[in-house]
Amino acid sequence: MLIRDAWLMCTHEMQKLGELEQVKQQSDEAGLKTFSGLAFACGTPQSQPDDAAFGAFAAGVFGVPPTLGQLSQLRRLHFEACTIVFATLKSNVAGDLTDGIRKLPPAEKQARAKDQQTRLTGIALSGEMEPSYALVDKCASMRETGSLLWIHPSQCTKREQEVQQTLKEKSQVLKIENMTLKMAADTETFEADHGTELKLMWCFQRRGLAFDQAALISWDKHESWVSAMFQAYSAEPPPSFAKVTMPQLLRADKELFTILAREVESIQPDGVGNRPLDDQITRLKTDPRVTMHLLPLPTKAHSVEASNAGKPERWTHLSVVPPTRRKLTRPPRNLFAEDWSARDSFVLENTSIRKWLKRASELASKEKDLHDSLDPEVARVLKGKRLLALEEILNDIGFPDRHLVKDICAVFRIIGWLRDSILFPHRSKPPQYSVDALLRFLKGLSRSIFESVNFEEAIDASVGVWEGTIKEIEKGWLVEDENPDLDMLVVVRRFGLMQKSKVRVIDDFKQCGVNGSTGLQEKYVLYSMDAIAATLVRALSVGLPEGGTLGGTIIALVAAYQQYAIHPTDRERVRICVKDVEQGVAKVYKISALPFGASGSAAGFLRISAAFACIGQVCLGFWWSSLFGDFPTWTTTSMAAQCKTQVHLLLYLLGIDFARDGDKAGAFEETFKALGLLIDLTNFSAGKIRIGHTDSRKQELLDRIASHLDQNCLKPKDAEKLGGRLQWYGTFLFGRFANYSMSVISRGATSCFLDGSLDPQLHLALQFPKEHVSVSKPVELTKSAGKTYYIFTDGAVESTADGLQIVASVGGILYNINGEAKAFFSERVPQLILDLFLQRAGHPIFEVELLAARVAAHVWAPAIAKSYVVFYVDNEAARFGLEECLRIQTLLTNPVVRNPATVGRWFRFG
């Protein structure tokens, strides 16, 4: 605020004249609130008004002819206003040669401090919270000059320190000013102490108060930025990262003011008092250019002295001599290719398994001591687990996750940051909110979840959920909390998902906020059907021993998650809420084992699953994969019994409970179920593997679609369920046209206005999967599945020379992986098809580009079948349409060009 425009100082002068209330009230009514307004209300600073003019001015101010005393007071005030305005303007033009900062008058500083104390209730502007006059002058000078500067915390001094400094006797020095030698007091600088967190915060707060007095930055906006900095400073860093330091705070603060100075054109408030810097600070405090300085930094690696040279980080070692002795005394490196031989079967029985079974017996007493030292609830859940034996096995094979067994004993967290196991690609995913934030909004949320469960209607799934809960209670995984404090607990809703003849019990850790508070440091990789398919293609390339056949089965763990404990801290915070269908009331249970539905549970168990898979592959040569608690396993039929025995012995050795009967404990067969699909290996010797769906799943989907078509109705909830089934089913059956069907059905699932009736578009979207589920073939893998082709297509639409006719043409070139052109085509679009396109668009280049890609897929279908194909399309709209299959109904629904049998050949578009 400029001195000449300051009303606070003007008010102070009126108060000295003894007529504050009357003069202030009359001046307010007359619109005179600043020195400059008063100076130019009557005459100018250089042209004083005569008595008549000033008398008329005074009468206008007071509303009546003024008395002699009132006239004298107003004349003196007018004179002071003119003098101050003239001096200010002169100072702006000539500048101050003795000091770079233009100082406010003491009266103005005191008036502004008093006004600020009145506005900012609850803040005592004294002691550490009272900015020095020098700091206020520095901020006021910024507004006067319109130039924003960053103020270092050391310059954010307090008034108390300034007073003590001025009391000291100053030495006299000679100075040259305006080419004149003069004696003057030496300027002594003093700095604010900002060596600790608290003192640094005080410095920032004094700066905020000074900016507020200068009307540059509001106190609350500046304080929100200070709070953001110290919140980042006090936050707990992720593992392997250091806490934010005070130098980082200074760098972030300096960067913010640097950006403000660069991007804000005018820092002075507008006519109505809006401060431009307020909005910019609010925006920039979350700007990546600023927040990057507030991120935790990785800690430096520390060198450690080793007792010996150690072993290379490899699981197997090659020898330069024939492995004769190894084949006689050890198991094969894997059950694959030349190692698939009956001559090795007897070796398997007498190697690693016997070695570790013996070692487990030797560690029995230490295992007992370890379990006795654990938390009682943790020890009860981990009963029977041979943890020390597991640790020695993992160390022996060089398993990368060195902390797995320690984390099993200390148990896994489901709230907060999780450990980086270095098993999976590093990709940090911070929690959406902190643990403290989660605990703050528990009060209303937990009670709301409890009430919703208590009043929900019982359905078929509710009975299955309650029965599953009773089983967990009997096993000790759940303990009823009869007097829960809902305001202090995280309440998790339990619900059921119908799956054919059973109900899967799921705990909704997303709704209660637990999953949102979990921080991940890795991108967890699931070795699902794509990994299995890639391995099977590799097996086709290697082949089997003469006369051998390949069989597979599933080794499944029983209640995989619940075999491991939850962290005691999370156990005391989290409760499962489920409805007792027998008594009709909601009940709350404390959990002891890892719950199904929590991100932390999945992350922890994936580490365990990876360890089991590694042990089987490295120690015993198993050819198996892992997906959570399921382990698809393959071997030759001649070794099936031996392999199954070894798998069971391994799981028994580690104390793992697994399925010994039922669908997931079957014998090795050429056709078996895995991960919800049917894998057919009957034609493996002929170089073919089929992956598809079971007949029961196919019939179930057909019946559901037929029901909706017969009823001519598909409500949003039913569309959501059907869409999920088609999404999974179509992955192994349909092609690009199914994407179009899925997009239509998904829109029906999210539509708030869908009455359930089928329009023509939705009817077609349902008709397509109904027609093709029963006739389409499963995915077929062959040796050629690894081949790659590149197809370049183009289309053109143009007028003839006379302009009376439009013609269109399409073309394409097929390249192999080596860049060799294998085939091409160049054709004119038939008039029949072009007329159909012209009915929809005057210049149908989009449709012609799509047709070019479609013709290429049809013409070269025999060559590119079961191969990876990359299509290059130079029309962006057409490329997007082919990728998303959102706008290709114009082409694909036309009976002239539609051929669904080859639509599924496309793999990727670029």
mmCIF file of C-alpha atoms in Angstrom, residues 35 80 158 164 173 266 309 329 365 547 570 613 646 662 809:
data_model
loop_
_atom_site.group_PDB
_atom_site.id
_atom_site.type_symbol
_atom_site.label_atom_id
_atom_site.label_comp_id
_atom_site.label_asym_id
_atom_site.label_seq_id
_atom_site.Cartn_x
_atom_site.Cartn_y
_atom_site.Cartn_z
ATOM 1 C CA PHE A 35 -4.024 11.142 1.381
ATOM 2 C CA GLU A 80 -0.157 17.462 5.334
ATOM 3 C CA LYS A 158 11.448 -9.884 14.710
ATOM 4 C CA GLN A 164 17.693 -4.611 21.051
ATOM 5 C CA VAL A 173 32.195 6.045 9.633
ATOM 6 C CA SER A 266 1.431 -6.995 -11.568
ATOM 7 C CA ALA A 309 33.641 -63.843 -1.589
ATOM 8 C CA THR A 329 23.492 -87.509 -8.166
ATOM 9 C CA SER A 365 13.636 -77.113 18.268
ATOM 10 C CA GLY A 547 6.427 -91.301 -27.896
ATOM 11 C CA ASP A 570 -3.765 -53.459 11.711
ATOM 12 C CA ALA A 613 7.338 -71.198 -7.511
ATOM 13 C CA GLN A 646 7.396 -84.318 -5.121
ATOM 14 C CA GLY A 662 -11.582 -82.186 -5.757
ATOM 15 C CA SER A 809 -9.159 -47.136 -54.315
#
